[in-house]
Amino acid sequence: MKLGIIVGTNERSRLTYAAMNSVISSSMGDEVFVFLTMDSVRAFTKNPEVKDSDVSSKTMVEKKDEDFTGLFKKAKKSGKVKIYACSYASKLFNYSKADYNDLVDEIAGITTFMMDVEGGQVISVW
């Protein structure tokens, strides 16, 4: 099966939810395609901007819980996870591929993402 995850936030708790879905689905043998758009691209740069404005995010920081980046790294070790940074959001924030951390495979448009996920399930995390 294929799973597409569209992420549009840089809120830590929501990024962690997306990362957990990636870990679980990829460990079950599914192909996972993550599409980072709007504010979420800011969390995947070499100088990440992550919001901790909700209670869950603040608690994760206080407890030094595993970060979403670590979870995405685990998911990517399966070889079944691909992470795209939205071309529109990248232009909006003036980011090039060199600005992103090593989790981002490429900058692509929503059409590329939707073609990769064709026939699979798509969830959104905003």
Short mmCIF file of C-alpha atoms in Angstrom, two decimals:
data_model
loop_
_atom_site.label_atom_id
_atom_site.label_comp_id
_atom_site.label_asym_id
_atom_site.label_seq_id
_atom_site.Cartn_x
_atom_site.Cartn_y
_atom_site.Cartn_z
CA MET A 1 0.00 0.00 0.00
CA LYS A 2 1.00 3.63 -0.40
CA LEU A 3 0.52 6.39 2.14
CA GLY A 4 0.80 10.08 1.38
CA ILE A 5 1.18 12.55 4.23
CA ILE A 6 0.70 16.25 3.51
CA VAL A 7 2.18 18.36 6.31
CA GLY A 8 1.43 22.07 6.51
CA THR A 9 2.54 23.03 10.01
CA ASN A 10 5.76 23.49 11.94
CA GLU A 11 4.11 22.71 15.29
CA ARG A 12 6.21 20.04 17.06
CA SER A 13 3.30 17.83 18.17
CA ARG A 14 1.84 17.66 14.65
CA LEU A 15 5.23 17.02 13.06
CA THR A 16 5.70 14.18 15.54
CA TYR A 17 2.29 12.75 14.59
CA ALA A 18 3.31 12.76 10.91
CA ALA A 19 6.66 11.17 11.76
CA MET A 20 4.98 8.43 13.84
CA ASN A 21 2.68 7.62 10.93
CA SER A 22 5.75 7.36 8.69
CA VAL A 23 7.54 5.01 11.08
CA ILE A 24 4.53 2.75 11.58
CA SER A 25 3.49 2.57 7.93
CA SER A 26 6.99 2.01 6.60
CA SER A 27 7.66 -0.67 9.23
CA MET A 28 4.54 -2.46 7.96
CA GLY A 29 6.02 -2.44 4.45
CA ASP A 30 4.10 0.51 3.02
CA GLU A 31 5.64 3.13 0.77
CA VAL A 32 5.33 6.55 2.40
CA PHE A 33 5.51 9.89 0.62
CA VAL A 34 5.65 13.02 2.78
CA PHE A 35 4.86 16.39 1.22
CA LEU A 36 6.02 19.35 3.30
CA THR A 37 4.21 22.56 2.43
CA MET A 38 3.75 26.07 3.82
CA ASP A 39 5.15 26.45 7.37
CA SER A 40 6.27 22.82 7.64
CA VAL A 41 9.23 23.45 5.31
CA ARG A 42 10.64 25.76 7.98
CA ALA A 43 11.08 22.78 10.32
CA PHE A 44 13.24 20.88 7.82
CA THR A 45 15.93 23.45 7.14
CA LYS A 46 19.48 23.30 8.48
CA ASN A 47 18.35 25.99 10.96
CA PRO A 48 14.88 24.66 11.79
CA GLU A 49 12.03 26.81 13.04
CA VAL A 50 9.68 24.70 15.13
CA LYS A 51 6.73 26.01 17.12
CA ASP A 52 6.01 24.73 20.62
CA SER A 53 2.78 26.62 21.25
CA ASP A 54 0.47 23.78 22.25
CA VAL A 55 0.55 21.80 25.50
CA SER A 56 1.71 18.57 23.83
CA SER A 57 4.65 20.28 22.14
CA LYS A 58 5.72 22.00 25.36
CA THR A 59 5.48 18.71 27.26
CA MET A 60 7.57 16.91 24.63
CA VAL A 61 10.31 19.52 25.06
CA GLU A 62 10.13 19.37 28.87
CA LYS A 63 10.34 15.57 28.89
CA LYS A 64 13.04 15.57 26.20
CA ASP A 65 10.91 13.13 24.23
CA GLU A 66 12.20 11.79 20.92
CA ASP A 67 12.08 14.54 18.33
CA PHE A 68 10.23 14.26 15.03
CA THR A 69 13.54 14.38 13.17
CA GLY A 70 14.70 11.21 14.91
CA LEU A 71 11.43 9.49 14.06
CA PHE A 72 11.66 10.51 10.41
CA LYS A 73 15.26 9.22 10.33
CA LYS A 74 14.04 5.85 11.65
CA ALA A 75 11.32 5.76 9.01
CA LYS A 76 13.74 6.63 6.21
CA LYS A 77 16.07 3.76 7.20
CA SER A 78 13.39 1.42 5.83
CA GLY A 79 14.10 2.72 2.34
CA LYS A 80 10.36 3.16 1.84
CA VAL A 81 9.99 6.83 2.80
CA LYS A 82 10.47 9.82 0.53
CA ILE A 83 10.18 13.42 1.75
CA TYR A 84 9.43 16.27 -0.62
CA ALA A 85 9.65 19.99 0.14
CA CYS A 86 6.93 21.86 -1.73
CA SER A 87 8.29 23.89 -4.62
CA TYR A 88 5.82 26.73 -3.96
CA ALA A 89 6.64 26.95 -0.24
CA SER A 90 10.35 26.74 -1.03
CA LYS A 91 10.03 29.72 -3.35
CA LEU A 92 7.85 31.54 -0.82
CA PHE A 93 10.57 31.30 1.86
CA ASN A 94 13.41 31.57 -0.65
CA TYR A 95 14.80 28.08 0.15
CA SER A 96 16.92 26.00 -2.17
CA LYS A 97 17.76 22.31 -1.76
CA ALA A 98 20.97 23.37 0.02
CA ASP A 99 18.89 25.04 2.78
CA TYR A 100 17.15 21.79 3.76
CA ASN A 101 18.45 19.13 6.13
CA ASP A 102 19.28 15.62 4.93
CA LEU A 103 15.74 14.33 5.50
CA VAL A 104 14.44 16.19 2.45
CA ASP A 105 14.97 14.16 -0.71
CA GLU A 106 13.99 16.83 -3.19
CA ILE A 107 11.97 19.93 -3.91
CA ALA A 108 8.87 18.99 -5.90
CA GLY A 109 5.37 20.13 -6.71
CA ILE A 110 2.11 18.67 -5.48
CA THR A 111 1.64 16.97 -8.87
CA THR A 112 4.77 14.86 -8.36
CA PHE A 113 3.59 13.90 -4.89
CA MET A 114 0.08 12.98 -6.06
CA MET A 115 1.44 10.89 -8.94
CA ASP A 116 3.66 8.96 -6.49
CA VAL A 117 0.75 8.33 -4.11
CA GLU A 118 -1.74 7.44 -6.84
CA GLY A 119 -4.04 4.67 -5.64
CA GLY A 120 -2.96 5.08 -2.03
CA GLN A 121 -4.34 6.84 1.02
CA VAL A 122 -3.58 10.50 1.71
CA ILE A 123 -3.78 12.16 5.12
CA SER A 124 -3.21 15.81 5.99
CA VAL A 125 -1.55 17.18 9.09
CA TRP A 126 -2.24 20.89 9.64
#
